[in-house]
Short mmCIF file of C-alpha atoms in Angstrom, two decimals:
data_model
loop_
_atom_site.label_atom_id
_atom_site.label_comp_id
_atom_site.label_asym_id
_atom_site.label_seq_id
_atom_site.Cartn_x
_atom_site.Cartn_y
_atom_site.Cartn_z
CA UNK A 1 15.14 37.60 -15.31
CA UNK A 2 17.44 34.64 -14.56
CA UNK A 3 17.25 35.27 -10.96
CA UNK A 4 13.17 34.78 -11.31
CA UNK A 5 13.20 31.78 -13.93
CA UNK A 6 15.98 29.73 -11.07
CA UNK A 7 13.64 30.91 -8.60
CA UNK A 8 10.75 29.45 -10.28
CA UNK A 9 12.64 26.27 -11.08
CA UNK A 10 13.25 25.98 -7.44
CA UNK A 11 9.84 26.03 -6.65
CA UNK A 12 8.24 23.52 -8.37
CA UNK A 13 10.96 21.00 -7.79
CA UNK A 14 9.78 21.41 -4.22
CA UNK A 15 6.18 21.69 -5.06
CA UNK A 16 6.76 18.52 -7.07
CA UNK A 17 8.72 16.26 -4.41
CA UNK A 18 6.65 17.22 -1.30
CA UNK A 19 3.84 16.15 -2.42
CA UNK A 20 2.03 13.06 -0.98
CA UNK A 21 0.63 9.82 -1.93
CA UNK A 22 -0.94 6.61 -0.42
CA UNK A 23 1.28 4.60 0.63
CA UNK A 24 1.72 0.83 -1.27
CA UNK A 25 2.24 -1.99 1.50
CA UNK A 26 4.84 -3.42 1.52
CA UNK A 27 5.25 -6.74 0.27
CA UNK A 28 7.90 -8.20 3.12
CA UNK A 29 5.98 -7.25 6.27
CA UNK A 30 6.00 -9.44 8.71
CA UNK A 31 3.39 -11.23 10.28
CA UNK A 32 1.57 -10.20 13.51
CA UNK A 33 0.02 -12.91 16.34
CA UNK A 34 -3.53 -13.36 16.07
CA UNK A 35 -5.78 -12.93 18.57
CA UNK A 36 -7.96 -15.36 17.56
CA UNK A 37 -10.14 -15.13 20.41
CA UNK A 38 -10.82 -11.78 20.37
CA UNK A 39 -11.43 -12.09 16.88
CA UNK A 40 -14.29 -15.05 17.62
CA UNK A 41 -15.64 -13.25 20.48
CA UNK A 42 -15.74 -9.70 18.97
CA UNK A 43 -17.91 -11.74 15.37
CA UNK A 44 -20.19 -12.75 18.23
CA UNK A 45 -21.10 -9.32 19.52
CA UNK A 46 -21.44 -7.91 15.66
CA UNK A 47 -23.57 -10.40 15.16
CA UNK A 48 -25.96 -10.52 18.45
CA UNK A 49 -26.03 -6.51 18.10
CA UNK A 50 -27.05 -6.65 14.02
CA UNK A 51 -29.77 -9.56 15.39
CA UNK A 52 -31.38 -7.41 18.04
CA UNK A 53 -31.16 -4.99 15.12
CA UNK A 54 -33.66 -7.62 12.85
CA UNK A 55 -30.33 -7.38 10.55
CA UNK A 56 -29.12 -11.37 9.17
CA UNK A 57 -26.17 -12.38 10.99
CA UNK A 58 -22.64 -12.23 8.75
CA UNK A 59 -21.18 -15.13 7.28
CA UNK A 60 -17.66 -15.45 7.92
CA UNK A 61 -15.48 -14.81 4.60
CA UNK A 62 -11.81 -16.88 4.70
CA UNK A 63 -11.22 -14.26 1.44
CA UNK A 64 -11.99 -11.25 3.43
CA UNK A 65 -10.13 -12.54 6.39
CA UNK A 66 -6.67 -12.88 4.18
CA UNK A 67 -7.22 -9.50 3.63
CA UNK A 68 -7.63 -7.78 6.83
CA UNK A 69 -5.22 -10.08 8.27
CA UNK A 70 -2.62 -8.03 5.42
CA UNK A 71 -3.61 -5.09 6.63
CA UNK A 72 -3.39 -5.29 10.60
CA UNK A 73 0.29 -6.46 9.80
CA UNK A 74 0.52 -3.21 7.96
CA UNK A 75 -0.70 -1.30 10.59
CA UNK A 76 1.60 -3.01 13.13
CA UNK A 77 4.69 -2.91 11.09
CA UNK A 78 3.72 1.26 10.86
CA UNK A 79 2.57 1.32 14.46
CA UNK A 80 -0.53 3.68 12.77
CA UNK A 81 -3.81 3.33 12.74
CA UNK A 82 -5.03 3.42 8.79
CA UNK A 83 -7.35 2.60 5.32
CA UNK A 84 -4.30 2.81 3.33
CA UNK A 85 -4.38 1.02 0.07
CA UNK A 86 -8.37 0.16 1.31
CA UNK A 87 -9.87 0.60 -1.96
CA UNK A 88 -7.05 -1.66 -3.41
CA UNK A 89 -8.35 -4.72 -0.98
CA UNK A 90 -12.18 -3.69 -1.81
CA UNK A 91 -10.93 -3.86 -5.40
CA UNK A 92 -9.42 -7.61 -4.52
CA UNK A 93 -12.22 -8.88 -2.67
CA UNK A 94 -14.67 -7.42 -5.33
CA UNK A 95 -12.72 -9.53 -7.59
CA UNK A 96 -12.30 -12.57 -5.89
CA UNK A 97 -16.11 -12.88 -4.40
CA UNK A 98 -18.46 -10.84 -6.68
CA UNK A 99 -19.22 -8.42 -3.93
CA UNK A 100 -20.77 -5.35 -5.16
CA UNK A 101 -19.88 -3.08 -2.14
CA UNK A 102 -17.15 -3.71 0.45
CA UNK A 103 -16.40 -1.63 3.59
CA UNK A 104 -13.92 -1.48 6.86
CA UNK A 105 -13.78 -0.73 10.28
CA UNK A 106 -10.43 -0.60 12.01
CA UNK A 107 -8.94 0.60 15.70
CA UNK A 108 -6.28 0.21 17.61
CA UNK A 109 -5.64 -0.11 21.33
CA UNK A 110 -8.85 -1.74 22.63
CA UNK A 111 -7.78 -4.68 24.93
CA UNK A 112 -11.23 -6.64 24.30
CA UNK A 113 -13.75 -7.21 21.82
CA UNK A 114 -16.64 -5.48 23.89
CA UNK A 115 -14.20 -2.17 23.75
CA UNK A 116 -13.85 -2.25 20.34
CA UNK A 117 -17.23 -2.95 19.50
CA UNK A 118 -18.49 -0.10 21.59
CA UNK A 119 -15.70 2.40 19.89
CA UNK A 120 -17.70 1.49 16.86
CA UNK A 121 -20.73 1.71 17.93
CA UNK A 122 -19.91 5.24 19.73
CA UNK A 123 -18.79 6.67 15.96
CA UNK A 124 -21.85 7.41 13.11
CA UNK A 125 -19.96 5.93 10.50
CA UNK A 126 -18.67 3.07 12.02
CA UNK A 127 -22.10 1.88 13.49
CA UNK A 128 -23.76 2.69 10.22
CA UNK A 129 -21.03 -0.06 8.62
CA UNK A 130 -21.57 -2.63 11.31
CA UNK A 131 -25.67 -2.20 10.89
CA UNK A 132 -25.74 -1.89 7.37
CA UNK A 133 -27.12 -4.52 4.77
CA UNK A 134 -23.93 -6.74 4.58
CA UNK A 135 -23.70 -10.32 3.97
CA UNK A 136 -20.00 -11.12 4.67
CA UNK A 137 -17.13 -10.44 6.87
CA UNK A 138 -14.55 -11.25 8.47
CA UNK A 139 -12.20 -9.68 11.30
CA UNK A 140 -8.58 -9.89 12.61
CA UNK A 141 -7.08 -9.09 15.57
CA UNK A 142 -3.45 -8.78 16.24
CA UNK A 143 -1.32 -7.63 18.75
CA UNK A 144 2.23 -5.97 18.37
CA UNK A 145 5.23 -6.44 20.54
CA UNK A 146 3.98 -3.95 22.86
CA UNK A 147 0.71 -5.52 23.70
CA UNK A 148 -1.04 -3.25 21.49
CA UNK A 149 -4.39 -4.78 20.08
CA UNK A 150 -5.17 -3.73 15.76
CA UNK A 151 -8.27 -4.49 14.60
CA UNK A 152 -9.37 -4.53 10.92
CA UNK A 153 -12.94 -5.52 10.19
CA UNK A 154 -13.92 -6.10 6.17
CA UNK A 155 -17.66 -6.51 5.24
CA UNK A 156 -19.24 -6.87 1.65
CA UNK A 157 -22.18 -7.87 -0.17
#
């Protein structure tokens, strides 16, 4: 009976420390170069694509911007591609702007805008984002010490 009630202990300490979460960002990660022309360039073809669409073009949001500018640092600090802690920055921008709905893109590894843009274009979900009813966004691209491009695009309305 001991034997089974150790046994049992055992097991949910296990079952209880292997157990995983989202992880929080950290607050000391450095900060990545922006590719600022990428991230010009790449607004430009969103915003030609949603017109030939009969979508509005987006208006550029500096709040939006702060936050996916966090969050490629993130990504390059982790070297992953990822929407951790994403409904924690829709939660922030919600806050700070009033928007009622917020969404993301993201990828890694495209070495222009046009590659990017046609990733997302190529996935359902992502081209039902960029052509959906949003009014803002904003994007950041940043490249690691590798040359590796991370791109985090944040819309809302």
């Amino acid at each position: 009976m001991k034997m089974r009630l150790l046994l049992a202990s055992l097991i949910m300490v296990f079952l209880a420390s292997s157990c995983s979460t989202d992880p929080i960002e950290p607050t000391d990660v450095p900060s990545a170069i922006n590719a600022v022309e990428v991230e010009h360039e790449l607004l430009g073809i969103v915003n030609a694509h949603r017109s030939a669409m009969g979508q509005g073009d987006l208006s550029f949001s500096p709040v939006a911007y702060e936050h996916a500018n966090d969050h490629n640092d993130y990504m390059v600090a982790t070297g992953t591609l990822s929407h951790h802690n994403f409904s924690l920055r829709a939660s922030q921008i919600s806050s700070e702007t009033n928007a009622e709905f917020v969404a993301e893109n993201i990828a890694k590894g495209y070495a222009t805008a046009a590659e990017a843009f046609q990733n997302w274009l190529d996935s359902p979900n992502h081209k039902r984002t960029l052509e959906d009813d949003f009014t803002h966004t904003a994007i950041s691209v940043k490249v690691d010490d590798n040359g590796t491009f991370y791109y985090t695009q944040l819309f809302y309305r």
